[in-house]
GROMACS .gro file of C-alpha atoms in nm:
model
  135
    1UNK     CA    1  10.341  22.564  15.025
    2UNK     CA    2  10.372  22.226  14.837
    3UNK     CA    3  10.527  22.184  14.593
    4UNK     CA    4  10.409  21.941  14.395
    5UNK     CA    5   9.999  22.091  14.469
    6UNK     CA    6  10.184  22.466  14.369
    7UNK     CA    7  10.285  22.282  14.002
    8UNK     CA    8   9.906  22.171  13.944
    9UNK     CA    9   9.752  22.521  14.030
   10UNK     CA   10  10.061  22.673  13.735
   11UNK     CA   11   9.817  22.391  13.514
   12UNK     CA   12   9.550  22.503  13.636
   13UNK     CA   13   9.521  22.825  13.652
   14UNK     CA   14   9.187  22.998  13.823
   15UNK     CA   15   9.073  22.682  14.022
   16UNK     CA   16   8.974  22.792  14.371
   17UNK     CA   17   8.951  22.489  14.475
   18UNK     CA   18   9.295  22.339  14.393
   19UNK     CA   19   9.482  22.693  14.485
   20UNK     CA   20   9.325  22.729  14.811
   21UNK     CA   21   9.404  22.338  14.920
   22UNK     CA   22   9.768  22.431  14.835
   23UNK     CA   23   9.805  22.673  15.100
   24UNK     CA   24   9.621  22.438  15.368
   25UNK     CA   25   9.837  22.132  15.235
   26UNK     CA   26  10.086  21.936  15.445
   27UNK     CA   27   9.967  21.739  15.719
   28UNK     CA   28   9.944  21.930  15.981
   29UNK     CA   29   9.884  22.288  15.821
   30UNK     CA   30   9.466  22.214  15.884
   31UNK     CA   31   9.527  22.065  16.241
   32UNK     CA   32   9.775  22.367  16.317
   33UNK     CA   33   9.500  22.619  16.220
   34UNK     CA   34   9.240  22.450  16.407
   35UNK     CA   35   9.451  22.388  16.800
   36UNK     CA   36   9.505  22.849  16.756
   37UNK     CA   37   9.093  22.856  16.588
   38UNK     CA   38   9.048  22.687  16.931
   39UNK     CA   39   9.238  22.804  17.165
   40UNK     CA   40   9.366  23.139  17.011
   41UNK     CA   41   9.791  23.238  17.070
   42UNK     CA   42   9.945  22.937  17.132
   43UNK     CA   43  10.348  22.881  17.148
   44UNK     CA   44  10.568  22.641  17.004
   45UNK     CA   45  10.582  22.434  17.283
   46UNK     CA   46  10.205  22.432  17.352
   47UNK     CA   47  10.155  22.336  16.975
   48UNK     CA   48  10.427  22.026  17.010
   49UNK     CA   49  10.189  21.923  17.328
   50UNK     CA   50   9.894  21.942  17.097
   51UNK     CA   51   9.998  21.736  16.839
   52UNK     CA   52  10.280  21.456  17.011
   53UNK     CA   53  10.370  21.340  16.706
   54UNK     CA   54  10.430  21.538  16.502
   55UNK     CA   55  10.842  21.660  16.485
   56UNK     CA   56  11.048  21.967  16.583
   57UNK     CA   57  11.170  21.989  16.233
   58UNK     CA   58  10.793  21.927  16.017
   59UNK     CA   59  10.606  22.108  16.284
   60UNK     CA   60  10.867  22.476  16.199
   61UNK     CA   61  10.839  22.400  15.825
   62UNK     CA   62  10.483  22.372  15.827
   63UNK     CA   63  10.433  22.658  16.085
   64UNK     CA   64  10.689  22.842  15.823
   65UNK     CA   65  10.446  22.804  15.548
   66UNK     CA   66  10.126  22.934  15.731
   67UNK     CA   67  10.331  23.286  15.804
   68UNK     CA   68  10.423  23.315  15.457
   69UNK     CA   69  10.120  23.248  15.293
   70UNK     CA   70   9.988  23.491  15.552
   71UNK     CA   71   9.777  23.334  15.752
   72UNK     CA   72   9.910  23.329  16.088
   73UNK     CA   73  10.143  23.527  16.259
   74UNK     CA   74  10.487  23.525  16.448
   75UNK     CA   75  10.578  23.733  16.729
   76UNK     CA   76  10.936  23.656  16.936
   77UNK     CA   77  10.913  23.878  17.183
   78UNK     CA   78  11.282  23.903  17.377
   79UNK     CA   79  11.371  23.830  17.686
   80UNK     CA   80  11.549  23.483  17.784
   81UNK     CA   81  11.428  23.180  17.729
   82UNK     CA   82  11.346  23.292  17.381
   83UNK     CA   83  10.899  23.310  17.420
   84UNK     CA   84  10.740  23.263  17.067
   85UNK     CA   85  10.392  23.297  16.935
   86UNK     CA   86  10.138  23.197  16.679
   87UNK     CA   87   9.769  23.354  16.635
   88UNK     CA   88   9.553  23.318  16.319
   89UNK     CA   89   9.565  23.661  16.139
   90UNK     CA   90   9.236  23.816  16.000
   91UNK     CA   91   9.350  23.609  15.642
   92UNK     CA   92   9.399  23.235  15.899
   93UNK     CA   93   9.077  23.339  16.073
   94UNK     CA   94   8.842  23.326  15.734
   95UNK     CA   95   8.958  22.953  15.682
   96UNK     CA   96   8.718  22.883  15.996
   97UNK     CA   97   8.402  22.776  15.849
   98UNK     CA   98   8.640  22.581  15.585
   99UNK     CA   99   8.811  22.401  15.890
  100UNK     CA  100   8.499  22.360  16.095
  101UNK     CA  101   8.293  22.204  15.780
  102UNK     CA  102   8.638  21.964  15.774
  103UNK     CA  103   8.583  21.829  16.106
  104UNK     CA  104   8.230  21.833  16.119
  105UNK     CA  105   8.268  21.582  15.786
  106UNK     CA  106   8.514  21.378  16.003
  107UNK     CA  107   8.251  21.372  16.290
  108UNK     CA  108   8.039  21.266  16.016
  109UNK     CA  109   8.262  21.026  15.831
  110UNK     CA  110   8.564  20.910  15.968
  111UNK     CA  111   8.656  20.630  16.242
  112UNK     CA  112   8.935  20.739  16.478
  113UNK     CA  113   9.084  20.394  16.653
  114UNK     CA  114   9.528  20.490  16.839
  115UNK     CA  115   9.696  20.539  16.553
  116UNK     CA  116   9.432  20.396  16.275
  117UNK     CA  117   9.159  20.633  16.051
  118UNK     CA  118   8.912  20.432  15.823
  119UNK     CA  119   8.595  20.537  15.699
  120UNK     CA  120   8.273  20.491  15.886
  121UNK     CA  121   8.065  20.214  15.750
  122UNK     CA  122   7.730  20.454  15.529
  123UNK     CA  123   7.483  20.237  15.740
  124UNK     CA  124   7.669  20.395  16.059
  125UNK     CA  125   7.560  20.725  15.992
  126UNK     CA  126   7.366  20.964  16.191
  127UNK     CA  127   7.099  21.154  15.976
  128UNK     CA  128   7.293  21.487  15.964
  129UNK     CA  129   7.482  21.330  15.688
  130UNK     CA  130   7.222  21.495  15.468
  131UNK     CA  131   7.335  21.907  15.518
  132UNK     CA  132   7.708  21.693  15.336
  133UNK     CA  133   7.514  21.508  15.044
  134UNK     CA  134   7.314  21.854  15.002
  135UNK     CA  135   7.591  22.035  14.920
   0.00000   0.00000   0.00000
């Protein structure tokens, strides 16, 4: 869990949005959860291939934090070479609506052009944006 946000949670006890974000913040956590939701159990190197910009050290750190939070499980198999599988726990799976809503919002509002991300102009968004504005 990210320490700066955790400090904020202590300042505003009981805030469900801040508390929830403290478990899934971090550059790669949401993307890791998304890939596990789409594809099920993945090995470490399978996750690395899906996230080519992440370093091994950072991926390991983010996976450990998600495991400590109880959002994913890590299974080590006693084989050579070592095999480690990552899968969502029921608690991690309970974040599916949150992650999929973030994906839908991104599909609707974010333009990805190579390594650059920008918000789409409002006039280019489809009529489905009403579902986000009604919430």
